C-alpha cells in the first residue's frame, strides 16, 4: 500500500517527466572554461603516471577500443567504432525509442539482456580514452582518441534522445553516464571542439534534471539511490553556476547523509549482504565524501565500511563473491574483478589516512590518483596490522585468519528489505589459502536472460551449506528479492591462538540447521558439524561443497558417508563474472532419516 507521500512524489515525478519529454529544456549555461575545480589536476596526474605499468595498460586498452572492441564483463566484444547503443550484442535484440516509462527493460524478449545493453552506455570506456589522450605522447594518436570520444558522444545523444528509450529507463544508468561525462569534461573538455563541449554540457544538465525528478527513493533504495544522489551532488558541486545546482548539491548531501545510516550497518557492512555491492557502495560514498569536503560526520562510517571490505578480501588475495555480482564498477571497470577491492581499500587508506587498512600501491593509479591527485601515487602505507579473526555481529560475517589462510562463514541472514541481491547462502563457508581458492561461492551468472540459471545460482544448492528436503532457505521472488527469509543467529564465537570456534543456527519453515565450525589453525584443518532438525517424519539433508580449481580433494568425509562427487552436471557450476559460466567440482554428502540428522566434513587447508 503506497503512502500519500509516495503517491504525491510519483505524481510530481511523472508530471515533470512528461513536461521535459514534450519541452526539452535548453538553457544557456555558464560553465567552467577549463578543468573542473573540484577534481585534481588531470595533467599533473598524467605526468606522474607517465611510463608506469598502469599508463601502458591504459594505452593498450585505448588501442583496443579504437579498433571497435570493448572489454565488457569477462570478454571483449566487437561493437564497432559507432555502437548500436540499444542493441544487446549477444542476442541481437534491439529496443525502440518510446517514452522511457514504456520500455519493459527487464523483459529480455523485448529489449535483450538489460545489463548487456546498459554496460557500454555507461561510457566508462570514453573516460579511459580521455585518460589515454592525456598519457599519449603521439599527437596523431591523441587526436584520434579525442575524435572517437566526440563521435561517440554525439552519436549516443542523437540516437537516444532525452527521456526516450532504454537508456533513460534506469536513473542509476543515467547517473553512471553523467559521472562518465563529468570525467570526460574534466579530463578532455578543453581539447574537444567548442560545439561538442557545449552539447555535452547541455546534455549533462538534462541528466541532472532527470535525476532530480527520478530519484529511487521509493523504488530501489539501495545502490541505485546512492549512485543517483552521488551524481546529482557532483553536478551541483562541479557546475555551481547552473540553474538548480545549489538544490542538486543539497539534495545529494541530504540523501547520502541519510543513506549511510540506513544502508550501512553498525559494523560497516552494506545492508545488501553482497560483497560485490559493498565495493560499489563504498566507492560511491568515498567519492561523495571527497567532493563534499570530507565531512567529519561520515568518516567513521566510511572507515568501518573499508575495514569490513578488508575482512572480506582477506588482505591481498582474490575476494570471494557472496550475493549478487553485476559485473560493473563505479570507476575504471578494467582488470581482474576479484581484485577491484584493492583500489577501493587503497583510496580509503589514503583519503582517510587510516593505517588500520592495507595499502596496495600497484592499484593507486586506477582510482586514488584521479580522485586524490599526484600525492596518492607516491603515498605509502603505514603498515596495517596482521589480519586477525573477527566477527561482524550486524552482518553475521565471521572472518577467520591464520598465516595466509582465510575462512569466511556467512552466519547472517539475507539482505535488508526484500533481499534483492542476496543469495540463499546462510551458514556458507568459503576458504582460501594464499592465492589458492579451496571452497568458493558459485557466483551469479545472470539477472534476467536465463531464469533457470538465475534461480540456480542463488539457490541453497549453489552454496557451501545444507539443503533440507530439496527446499530453499527462503522463497524466491524472480528476478530479485525473497518472499520469505531465514532467521540466523550466532550462538557461540571464540577466537583463539590455536582454534577458532563458531556455532550458528539457521531457522526457516520447520527446519533448524545448526552448524559448528572449528578452525584448527596450527593443523591447517577445519572441522564442520551440521545438525538438522526438520520435525516429525523422514527427511533428506544434503551438504553441498563447491571447490576451486585444483581443490577437488580438500573436502574429506567420515567413513560411511553417502557422497556424490563430480563436475558440471546438476551441481557443479561457477560464474566468476556476470555472463560467464564454467564447470566446477562439487561434492554432496547426504543423510536420510528421522529425528536429528547429522553430517560432518573436514576441510584440509594445508598442503
Coordinates of C-alpha atoms in Angstrom, one line a residue:
X1 CA 0.0 0.0 0.0
X2 CA 1.6 3.2 -1.1
X3 CA 1.6 6.2 1.2
X4 CA 0.2 9.6 0.4
X5 CA 3.7 10.9 0.3
X6 CA 4.8 8.3 -2.2
X7 CA 1.7 9.0 -4.4
X8 CA 2.4 12.7 -4.3
X9 CA 6.1 12.1 -5.1
X10 CA 5.2 9.9 -8.1
X11 CA 2.6 12.4 -9.4
X12 CA 5.2 15.2 -9.3
X13 CA 7.7 12.9 -10.9
X14 CA 5.5 11.9 -13.9
X15 CA 4.3 15.5 -14.4
X16 CA 7.9 16.7 -14.7
X17 CA 8.9 13.8 -16.9
X18 CA 6.1 14.4 -19.4
X19 CA 6.8 18.2 -19.4
X20 CA 10.5 17.5 -20.1
X21 CA 9.6 15.0 -22.8
X22 CA 7.4 17.5 -24.6
X23 CA 9.6 20.5 -24.0
X24 CA 13.3 19.5 -23.5
X25 CA 15.0 22.3 -21.5
X26 CA 17.8 24.1 -23.4
X27 CA 19.1 27.0 -21.2
X28 CA 22.2 28.9 -21.9
X29 CA 24.7 27.5 -19.5
X30 CA 27.6 29.3 -17.8
X31 CA 30.3 26.7 -17.3
X32 CA 33.9 26.4 -16.1
X33 CA 36.1 27.3 -19.0
X34 CA 38.8 24.6 -18.4
X35 CA 39.1 21.7 -16.0
X36 CA 36.6 21.3 -13.1
X37 CA 38.0 22.9 -9.9
X38 CA 36.6 20.3 -7.6
X39 CA 38.7 17.5 -9.0
X40 CA 42.5 17.0 -9.1
X41 CA 44.6 18.5 -12.0
X42 CA 44.5 15.7 -14.6
X43 CA 47.6 16.9 -16.5
X44 CA 49.6 16.6 -13.3
X45 CA 48.3 13.1 -12.6
X46 CA 49.1 12.1 -16.2
X47 CA 52.6 13.4 -15.9
X48 CA 53.1 11.5 -12.7
X49 CA 51.8 8.3 -14.2
X50 CA 53.8 8.5 -17.4
X51 CA 55.9 5.4 -18.1
X52 CA 54.1 3.4 -15.4
X53 CA 52.6 -0.1 -16.0
X54 CA 49.2 1.5 -15.5
X55 CA 49.8 4.0 -18.3
X56 CA 50.9 1.2 -20.6
X57 CA 47.8 -0.8 -19.8
X58 CA 45.6 2.3 -20.4
X59 CA 47.2 2.8 -23.8
X60 CA 46.8 -0.8 -24.7
X61 CA 43.1 -0.7 -23.8
X62 CA 42.7 2.5 -25.8
X63 CA 44.1 0.9 -28.9
X64 CA 41.6 -2.0 -28.4
X65 CA 38.7 0.5 -28.1
X66 CA 39.9 2.4 -31.2
X67 CA 39.6 -0.9 -33.1
X68 CA 35.9 -1.1 -32.1
X69 CA 36.5 -3.8 -29.5
X70 CA 35.2 -3.3 -25.9
X71 CA 36.3 -5.0 -22.7
X72 CA 32.9 -5.8 -21.2
X73 CA 32.4 -8.1 -18.2
X74 CA 34.7 -11.1 -18.7
X75 CA 35.1 -10.7 -22.5
X76 CA 36.0 -8.4 -25.4
X77 CA 33.1 -7.6 -27.7
X78 CA 33.3 -6.2 -31.2
X79 CA 30.7 -3.4 -31.2
X80 CA 32.4 -1.2 -33.8
X81 CA 33.6 2.4 -33.5
X82 CA 30.0 3.5 -33.6
X83 CA 28.0 1.1 -31.5
X84 CA 24.3 0.4 -31.8
X85 CA 23.6 1.6 -28.3
X86 CA 20.3 0.0 -27.7
X87 CA 21.2 -3.5 -29.1
X88 CA 22.1 -6.5 -26.9
X89 CA 25.3 -7.6 -28.6
X90 CA 24.7 -11.3 -27.8
X91 CA 21.0 -11.8 -28.7
X92 CA 20.8 -9.0 -31.3
X93 CA 17.6 -7.8 -29.7
X94 CA 17.2 -4.0 -30.0
X95 CA 14.6 -1.8 -28.3
X96 CA 13.0 1.3 -29.7
X97 CA 12.6 5.0 -28.7
X98 CA 9.3 5.0 -26.8
X99 CA 8.9 7.2 -23.8
X100 CA 11.2 5.6 -21.2
X101 CA 8.4 4.5 -18.9
X102 CA 7.0 2.3 -21.7
X103 CA 10.3 0.4 -22.1
X104 CA 10.0 -3.1 -20.5
X105 CA 13.7 -3.1 -19.6
X106 CA 13.6 -6.3 -17.5
X107 CA 12.0 -8.3 -20.3
X108 CA 14.8 -10.0 -22.4
X109 CA 12.3 -10.9 -25.1
X110 CA 11.6 -7.2 -25.8
X111 CA 14.9 -5.5 -25.1
X112 CA 17.6 -8.2 -24.7
X113 CA 19.6 -8.5 -21.5
X114 CA 19.4 -5.1 -19.9
X115 CA 22.9 -5.4 -18.4
X116 CA 24.5 -6.1 -21.8
X117 CA 22.7 -3.1 -23.2
X118 CA 23.5 -0.7 -20.4
X119 CA 27.1 -1.5 -19.7
X120 CA 28.7 0.1 -22.7
X121 CA 26.4 3.0 -22.5
X122 CA 27.8 3.9 -19.1
X123 CA 30.6 5.4 -21.3
X124 CA 33.4 4.5 -18.8
X125 CA 35.4 3.4 -21.9
X126 CA 35.3 7.0 -23.0
X127 CA 36.8 8.1 -19.7
X128 CA 39.6 5.6 -20.4
X129 CA 40.1 7.2 -23.8
X130 CA 40.3 10.6 -22.2
X131 CA 42.9 9.3 -19.8
X132 CA 44.8 7.7 -22.7
X133 CA 44.8 11.1 -24.6
X134 CA 46.5 12.6 -21.6
X135 CA 49.0 9.8 -21.3
X136 CA 49.7 9.5 -25.1
X137 CA 52.9 11.1 -26.5
X138 CA 52.0 10.8 -30.2
X139 CA 49.8 13.9 -31.2
X140 CA 48.1 12.0 -34.0
X141 CA 47.1 9.1 -31.7
X142 CA 45.9 11.6 -29.1
X143 CA 43.8 13.4 -31.8
X144 CA 42.3 10.1 -32.8
X145 CA 41.2 9.3 -29.3
X146 CA 39.5 12.7 -28.9
X147 CA 37.8 12.4 -32.3
X148 CA 36.4 9.0 -31.2
X149 CA 35.2 10.5 -27.9
X150 CA 33.4 13.3 -29.8
X151 CA 31.8 11.0 -32.4
X152 CA 30.5 8.5 -29.8
X153 CA 29.1 11.2 -27.6
X154 CA 27.3 12.9 -30.4
X155 CA 26.2 9.5 -31.8
X156 CA 24.7 8.4 -28.5
X157 CA 23.0 11.8 -27.9
X158 CA 21.3 11.7 -31.3
X159 CA 20.3 8.1 -31.2
X160 CA 19.0 8.2 -27.6
X161 CA 17.0 11.5 -27.3
X162 CA 16.2 12.9 -23.8
X163 CA 13.6 10.8 -22.0
X164 CA 13.3 8.3 -24.8
X165 CA 14.4 4.7 -24.9
X166 CA 16.2 2.1 -22.9
X167 CA 19.0 4.4 -21.6
X168 CA 16.6 6.6 -19.6
X169 CA 14.7 3.7 -18.0
X170 CA 17.0 3.4 -15.0
X171 CA 18.0 6.5 -13.1
X172 CA 21.1 4.7 -11.9
X173 CA 22.3 4.2 -15.5
X174 CA 21.7 7.9 -16.1
X175 CA 23.9 8.7 -13.1
X176 CA 26.7 6.4 -14.3
X177 CA 26.6 8.1 -17.7
X178 CA 26.5 11.5 -16.1
X179 CA 29.6 10.7 -13.9
X180 CA 31.5 9.5 -17.0
X181 CA 30.6 12.7 -18.9
X182 CA 31.8 14.8 -15.9
X183 CA 35.1 13.0 -16.1
X184 CA 35.3 13.4 -19.9
X185 CA 34.6 17.1 -19.4
X186 CA 37.3 17.4 -16.8
X187 CA 40.0 15.2 -18.5
X188 CA 39.4 16.2 -22.1
X189 CA 36.8 19.0 -22.3
X190 CA 39.3 21.8 -23.1
X191 CA 40.5 19.6 -26.1
X192 CA 37.1 19.0 -27.5
X193 CA 35.6 21.3 -30.2
X194 CA 33.6 24.1 -28.6
X195 CA 30.3 22.9 -30.2
X196 CA 30.8 19.4 -28.8
X197 CA 31.6 20.6 -25.3
X198 CA 28.6 22.9 -25.3
X199 CA 26.4 20.0 -26.4
X200 CA 28.0 17.7 -23.8
X201 CA 27.2 20.2 -21.0
X202 CA 23.7 20.8 -22.2
X203 CA 23.0 17.0 -22.1
X204 CA 24.7 16.8 -18.7
X205 CA 22.3 19.4 -17.4
X206 CA 19.4 17.4 -18.7
X207 CA 20.8 14.4 -17.0
X208 CA 20.8 16.4 -13.8
X209 CA 17.1 17.3 -14.3
X210 CA 16.2 13.7 -15.0
X211 CA 18.0 12.5 -11.8
X212 CA 16.4 15.3 -9.7
X213 CA 12.9 14.1 -10.6
X214 CA 13.6 10.3 -10.8
X215 CA 15.5 9.5 -7.6
X216 CA 14.8 5.9 -6.5
X217 CA 13.5 6.9 -3.1
X218 CA 10.6 4.5 -3.2
X219 CA 11.7 2.1 -5.9
X220 CA 15.3 1.0 -5.3
X221 CA 16.5 2.4 -2.0
X222 CA 19.9 0.8 -2.3
X223 CA 23.0 1.4 -4.5
X224 CA 20.6 2.8 -7.1
X225 CA 19.7 5.7 -4.9
X226 CA 23.3 6.1 -3.8
X227 CA 24.6 6.4 -7.3
X228 CA 21.9 8.8 -8.3
X229 CA 22.5 11.0 -5.3
X230 CA 26.3 11.0 -5.9
X231 CA 25.9 12.1 -9.5
X232 CA 23.3 14.8 -8.6
X233 CA 25.5 16.1 -5.9
X234 CA 28.6 16.0 -8.2
X235 CA 26.8 18.1 -10.8
X236 CA 25.7 20.6 -8.2
X237 CA 29.3 20.9 -6.8
X238 CA 31.2 20.9 -10.1
X239 CA 28.9 23.2 -12.1
X240 CA 27.8 25.7 -9.4
X241 CA 26.7 28.3 -12.0
X242 CA 24.0 26.1 -13.5
X243 CA 20.3 26.6 -12.7
X244 CA 19.2 24.3 -9.8
X245 CA 22.9 23.4 -9.0
X246 CA 22.5 24.5 -5.4
X247 CA 19.4 22.4 -4.9
X248 CA 21.1 19.4 -6.5
X249 CA 24.0 19.7 -4.2
X250 CA 21.8 20.0 -1.1
X251 CA 19.5 17.1 -2.2
X252 CA 22.5 14.8 -2.8
X253 CA 24.1 15.7 0.5
X254 CA 20.9 15.1 2.4
X255 CA 20.2 11.7 0.8
X256 CA 23.7 10.4 1.3
X257 CA 23.8 11.5 4.9
X258 CA 20.6 9.6 5.5
X259 CA 21.5 6.6 3.5
X260 CA 24.9 6.0 5.1
X261 CA 23.0 5.4 8.3
X262 CA 20.2 3.5 6.7
X263 CA 22.1 1.3 4.3
X264 CA 25.3 0.7 6.2
X265 CA 25.1 -1.5 9.3
X266 CA 26.8 -0.5 12.6
X267 CA 29.7 -2.9 11.9
X268 CA 30.3 -1.3 8.5
X269 CA 28.6 -3.9 6.2
X270 CA 26.4 -2.8 3.4
X271 CA 22.8 -3.9 4.0
X272 CA 22.6 -5.7 0.6
X273 CA 24.8 -8.5 2.1
X274 CA 26.6 -8.8 -1.2
X275 CA 30.4 -8.4 -1.2
X276 CA 30.4 -7.0 -4.7
X277 CA 27.8 -4.4 -4.0
X278 CA 29.7 -3.4 -0.8
X279 CA 32.5 -2.3 -3.1
X280 CA 30.1 -0.3 -5.1
X281 CA 28.6 1.4 -2.1
X282 CA 31.9 2.2 -0.5
X283 CA 33.2 3.7 -3.8
X284 CA 30.1 5.8 -4.1
X285 CA 30.3 7.1 -0.5
X286 CA 34.0 7.8 -0.8
X287 CA 33.7 9.8 -4.0
X288 CA 30.9 11.9 -2.5
X289 CA 32.8 12.4 0.7
X290 CA 35.7 13.9 -1.2
X291 CA 33.5 16.2 -3.3
X292 CA 31.6 17.2 -0.1
X293 CA 34.8 18.5 1.5
X294 CA 35.5 15.4 3.7
X295 CA 32.8 15.9 6.3
X296 CA 33.9 14.5 9.7
X297 CA 30.5 13.0 10.5
X298 CA 30.8 10.5 7.6
X299 CA 34.5 9.5 8.2
X300 CA 33.9 6.9 10.9
X301 CA 31.3 5.0 8.9
X302 CA 33.5 5.0 5.8
X303 CA 36.4 3.6 7.9
X304 CA 34.1 0.9 9.2
X305 CA 33.0 0.0 5.6
X306 CA 36.6 -0.2 4.5
X307 CA 37.6 -2.4 7.4
X308 CA 34.6 -4.7 6.6
X309 CA 35.8 -4.9 3.0
X310 CA 39.3 -5.6 4.1
X311 CA 38.0 -8.5 6.2
X312 CA 36.1 -9.9 3.1
X313 CA 39.1 -9.5 0.9
X314 CA 41.5 -11.3 3.2
X315 CA 44.2 -8.7 2.7
X316 CA 45.6 -9.3 -0.7
X317 CA 44.1 -12.4 -2.4
X318 CA 41.1 -12.8 -4.7
X319 CA 37.9 -11.6 -2.9
X320 CA 35.1 -14.1 -2.6
X321 CA 31.8 -13.2 -4.2
X322 CA 28.9 -13.5 -1.8
X323 CA 25.5 -12.4 -3.1
X324 CA 24.9 -10.8 -6.5
X325 CA 27.7 -9.6 -8.8
X326 CA 26.6 -7.3 -11.7
X327 CA 30.0 -7.2 -13.4
X328 CA 30.4 -3.4 -13.2
X329 CA 32.4 -1.0 -11.2
X330 CA 31.9 2.6 -10.1
X331 CA 35.2 3.8 -11.7
X332 CA 37.7 2.1 -14.1
X333 CA 35.9 -1.3 -14.8
X334 CA 39.0 -3.0 -16.1
X335 CA 41.3 -5.6 -14.8
X336 CA 40.7 -8.7 -12.6
X337 CA 37.4 -8.3 -10.9
X338 CA 38.3 -10.3 -7.9
X339 CA 40.8 -7.6 -7.1
X340 CA 38.7 -4.5 -7.7
X341 CA 38.5 -4.1 -4.0
X342 CA 42.3 -3.2 -3.8
X343 CA 41.8 0.2 -5.4
X344 CA 38.9 0.9 -3.1
X345 CA 40.7 0.0 0.0
X346 CA 43.8 1.9 -1.1
X347 CA 41.7 5.0 -1.8
X348 CA 40.1 4.7 1.6
X349 CA 43.5 4.2 3.3
X350 CA 44.9 7.3 1.7
X351 CA 41.8 9.5 1.9
X352 CA 41.0 8.6 5.5
X353 CA 44.7 8.4 6.5
X354 CA 43.7 5.1 8.2
X355 CA 46.7 2.9 8.8
X356 CA 44.4 0.1 10.0
X357 CA 43.8 -0.5 6.3
X358 CA 46.3 -2.1 3.9
X359 CA 47.8 -0.2 1.1
X360 CA 48.1 -1.7 -2.4
X361 CA 50.5 0.6 -4.2
X362 CA 50.0 -1.0 -7.6
X363 CA 46.3 -0.2 -7.5
X364 CA 46.6 3.5 -6.6
X365 CA 46.7 4.6 -10.2
X366 CA 43.4 3.0 -11.0
X367 CA 41.4 5.3 -8.8
X368 CA 43.1 7.1 -6.0
X369 CA 45.4 9.1 -8.3
X370 CA 42.5 10.6 -10.3
X371 CA 40.4 11.2 -7.1
X372 CA 43.1 12.5 -4.8
X373 CA 45.8 13.8 -7.0
X374 CA 49.5 13.1 -7.5
X375 CA 50.2 12.6 -3.8
X376 CA 48.3 9.3 -4.0
X377 CA 50.8 7.8 -6.4
X378 CA 53.7 8.3 -4.1
X379 CA 51.7 7.7 -0.9
X380 CA 52.8 4.8 1.2
X381 CA 51.0 2.7 3.7
X382 CA 51.8 2.9 7.4
X383 CA 51.8 -0.9 7.9
X384 CA 48.4 -2.4 8.6
X385 CA 48.3 -4.9 11.4
X386 CA 48.3 -8.6 10.5
X387 CA 44.8 -9.9 9.8
X388 CA 43.1 -11.4 12.8
X389 CA 40.0 -13.5 13.2
X390 CA 37.0 -11.2 13.6
X391 CA 33.2 -11.2 13.9
X392 CA 30.9 -8.6 12.4
X393 CA 27.8 -9.0 14.5
X394 CA 25.3 -7.0 12.4
X395 CA 26.1 -8.7 9.1
X396 CA 26.8 -12.0 10.7
X397 CA 30.1 -12.4 8.9
X398 CA 32.8 -14.3 10.7
X399 CA 36.3 -14.0 9.1
X400 CA 38.9 -16.4 10.5
X401 CA 42.6 -15.9 9.7
X402 CA 45.9 -17.7 10.3
X403 CA 49.0 -17.0 8.3
X404 CA 47.9 -16.9 4.6
X405 CA 44.7 -19.0 5.3
X406 CA 41.3 -17.3 5.3
X407 CA 38.0 -18.8 6.3
X408 CA 34.7 -16.9 5.9
X409 CA 31.4 -18.0 7.4
X410 CA 28.2 -16.3 6.5
X411 CA 26.4 -16.5 9.8
X412 CA 23.8 -13.9 8.9
X413 CA 20.5 -13.7 7.1
X414 CA 19.6 -12.2 3.8
X415 CA 19.9 -8.6 2.9
X416 CA 17.6 -5.8 4.1
X417 CA 14.1 -5.2 2.8
X418 CA 13.4 -7.8 0.1
X419 CA 17.0 -9.1 -0.1
X420 CA 17.1 -8.3 -3.8
X421 CA 20.8 -9.1 -4.2
X422 CA 21.1 -11.8 -1.6
X423 CA 21.5 -15.5 -2.2
X424 CA 20.3 -18.5 -0.2
X425 CA 23.7 -18.9 1.4
X426 CA 23.2 -18.7 5.2
X427 CA 25.9 -20.6 7.1
X428 CA 28.0 -20.9 3.9
X429 CA 31.8 -21.5 4.4
X430 CA 34.4 -20.1 2.0
X431 CA 38.1 -20.9 2.3
X432 CA 41.3 -19.6 0.6
X433 CA 44.9 -20.4 1.2
X434 CA 47.1 -17.6 -0.3
X435 CA 46.1 -17.3 -3.9
X436 CA 44.5 -20.8 -3.9
X437 CA 40.7 -20.9 -3.6
X438 CA 39.5 -24.1 -1.8
X439 CA 35.8 -23.5 -1.2
X440 CA 34.1 -21.0 -3.5
X441 CA 30.8 -19.3 -4.0
X442 CA 29.2 -20.3 -7.3
X443 CA 28.6 -16.7 -8.3
X444 CA 25.7 -15.0 -10.1
X445 CA 25.9 -15.6 -13.9
X446 CA 22.8 -13.7 -14.9
X447 CA 20.0 -11.5 -13.7
X448 CA 17.2 -11.9 -16.3
X449 CA 18.4 -13.6 -19.5
X450 CA 18.0 -17.2 -18.2
X451 CA 15.5 -17.7 -15.4
X452 CA 16.5 -21.3 -14.7
X453 CA 20.2 -20.3 -14.3
X454 CA 19.3 -17.2 -12.3
X455 CA 17.4 -19.2 -9.8
X456 CA 20.0 -22.0 -9.5
X457 CA 22.9 -19.6 -8.9
X458 CA 21.2 -18.0 -5.9
X459 CA 19.8 -21.3 -4.6
X460 CA 20.9 -23.2 -1.5
X461 CA 22.5 -25.9 -3.6
X462 CA 24.8 -23.4 -5.2
X463 CA 26.5 -22.6 -1.9
X464 CA 28.5 -24.4 0.7
X465 CA 25.7 -25.0 3.1
X466 CA 22.9 -27.6 3.8
X467 CA 19.6 -28.1 2.0
X468 CA 16.7 -30.0 3.6
X469 CA 14.2 -31.9 1.5
X470 CA 15.2 -30.0 -1.6
X471 CA 13.8 -26.7 -0.3
X472 CA 15.4 -23.3 -0.3
X473 CA 16.2 -21.3 2.8
X474 CA 13.7 -18.7 1.5
X475 CA 11.0 -18.4 -1.1
X476 CA 12.4 -16.7 -4.3
X477 CA 10.8 -13.8 -5.9
X478 CA 12.0 -13.6 -9.5
X479 CA 14.3 -11.9 -10.6
X480 CA 15.2 -10.0 -7.4
X481 CA 14.1 -10.5 -3.8
X482 CA 12.7 -13.1 -1.5
X483 CA 9.2 -13.5 -0.2
X484 CA 10.5 -15.3 3.0
X485 CA 13.9 -15.5 4.6
X486 CA 15.6 -17.5 7.3
X487 CA 16.3 -16.3 10.8
X488 CA 20.1 -16.7 11.5
X489 CA 21.8 -16.3 14.8
X490 CA 25.3 -16.8 16.2
X491 CA 25.2 -18.9 19.3
X492 CA 28.9 -19.1 20.1
X493 CA 32.0 -17.4 18.8
X494 CA 35.5 -17.8 20.2
X495 CA 38.8 -16.7 18.5
X496 CA 41.9 -18.4 20.0
X497 CA 45.5 -18.7 19.2
X498 CA 45.1 -22.4 18.4
X499 CA 41.5 -22.7 17.4
X500 CA 38.6 -20.5 16.3
X501 CA 35.2 -21.9 17.1
X502 CA 31.8 -20.8 15.8
X503 CA 28.3 -22.2 16.3
X504 CA 25.4 -20.6 14.4
X505 CA 21.8 -21.7 13.7
X506 CA 19.6 -21.1 10.7
X507 CA 15.8 -21.4 11.1
X508 CA 13.3 -21.5 8.3
X509 CA 9.9 -23.1 7.9
X510 CA 10.1 -26.2 10.2
X511 CA 13.8 -26.6 9.8
X512 CA 16.5 -25.8 12.3
X513 CA 20.1 -26.1 11.0
X514 CA 22.9 -25.7 13.5
X515 CA 26.4 -25.6 12.1
X516 CA 29.6 -25.7 14.2
X517 CA 32.9 -24.8 12.7
X518 CA 36.3 -25.4 14.3
X519 CA 39.3 -23.9 12.6
X520 CA 42.4 -25.7 13.9
X521 CA 44.9 -23.2 12.9
X522 CA 48.2 -25.0 13.5
X523 CA 46.9 -28.2 12.0
X524 CA 45.5 -26.5 8.9
X525 CA 42.2 -28.2 9.2
X526 CA 38.5 -27.1 9.5
X527 CA 36.0 -29.4 11.1
X528 CA 32.3 -28.9 10.3
X529 CA 29.4 -30.5 12.1
X530 CA 25.8 -29.9 10.8
X531 CA 22.8 -30.9 12.9
X532 CA 19.4 -30.7 11.3
X533 CA 16.0 -30.9 13.0
X534 CA 13.3 -30.8 10.4
X535 CA 10.4 -32.1 12.6
X536 CA 8.4 -35.3 12.5
X537 CA 8.8 -37.9 9.8
X538 CA 11.7 -38.9 7.5
X539 CA 13.8 -36.1 5.9
X540 CA 16.7 -35.8 3.5
X541 CA 19.6 -33.4 4.4
X542 CA 22.2 -32.6 1.7
X543 CA 25.5 -30.9 2.5
X544 CA 26.9 -29.1 -0.6
X545 CA 30.5 -28.2 -1.3
X546 CA 31.9 -26.2 -4.2
X547 CA 35.6 -26.4 -4.8
X548 CA 38.0 -24.1 -6.5
X549 CA 40.2 -25.2 -9.4
X550 CA 42.6 -27.9 -8.4
X551 CA 41.0 -28.2 -4.9
X552 CA 38.8 -31.2 -5.6
X553 CA 40.2 -33.2 -2.7
X554 CA 40.1 -30.5 0.0
X555 CA 36.8 -31.8 1.5
X556 CA 37.1 -35.1 3.4
X557 CA 34.1 -37.0 4.9
X558 CA 33.9 -39.6 7.6
X559 CA 33.8 -43.3 6.5
X560 CA 30.4 -44.5 5.6
X561 CA 29.1 -41.1 4.4
X562 CA 27.0 -41.2 1.2
X563 CA 28.8 -38.8 -1.1
X564 CA 28.4 -37.7 -4.7
X565 CA 31.3 -36.1 -6.4
X566 CA 31.5 -34.6 -9.9
X567 CA 32.0 -31.6 -12.1
X568 CA 29.3 -29.8 -14.1
X569 CA 26.0 -31.7 -14.2
X570 CA 23.3 -30.6 -11.8
X571 CA 25.5 -29.1 -9.1
X572 CA 29.0 -28.2 -10.5
X573 CA 28.9 -24.7 -11.9
X574 CA 30.7 -21.4 -11.3
X575 CA 30.4 -17.9 -12.6
X576 CA 33.4 -15.6 -12.0
X577 CA 31.7 -12.6 -13.6
X578 CA 28.2 -11.7 -14.8
X579 CA 27.6 -13.6 -18.1
X580 CA 30.4 -16.1 -17.6
X581 CA 29.9 -19.7 -16.7
X582 CA 32.1 -22.8 -16.3
X583 CA 32.1 -26.3 -14.9
X584 CA 33.4 -26.7 -11.4
X585 CA 34.0 -29.5 -9.0
X586 CA 31.5 -30.3 -6.3
X587 CA 30.7 -32.8 -3.6
X588 CA 27.3 -33.5 -2.0
X589 CA 27.0 -35.5 1.2
X590 CA 23.6 -36.9 2.0
X591 CA 21.8 -38.4 5.0
X592 CA 18.2 -39.6 5.3
X593 CA 16.3 -40.4 8.5
X594 CA 14.1 -39.3 11.3
X595 CA 14.9 -37.1 14.3
X596 CA 18.2 -35.1 14.4
X597 CA 20.2 -35.6 11.2
X598 CA 24.0 -35.1 11.4
X599 CA 26.6 -34.5 8.7
X600 CA 30.3 -34.0 9.2
X601 CA 33.1 -32.9 6.9
X602 CA 36.7 -31.7 7.2
X603 CA 38.4 -29.1 5.1
X604 CA 42.1 -29.6 4.5
X605 CA 43.7 -26.1 4.4
X606 CA 47.4 -27.1 4.4
X607 CA 49.1 -28.9 1.5

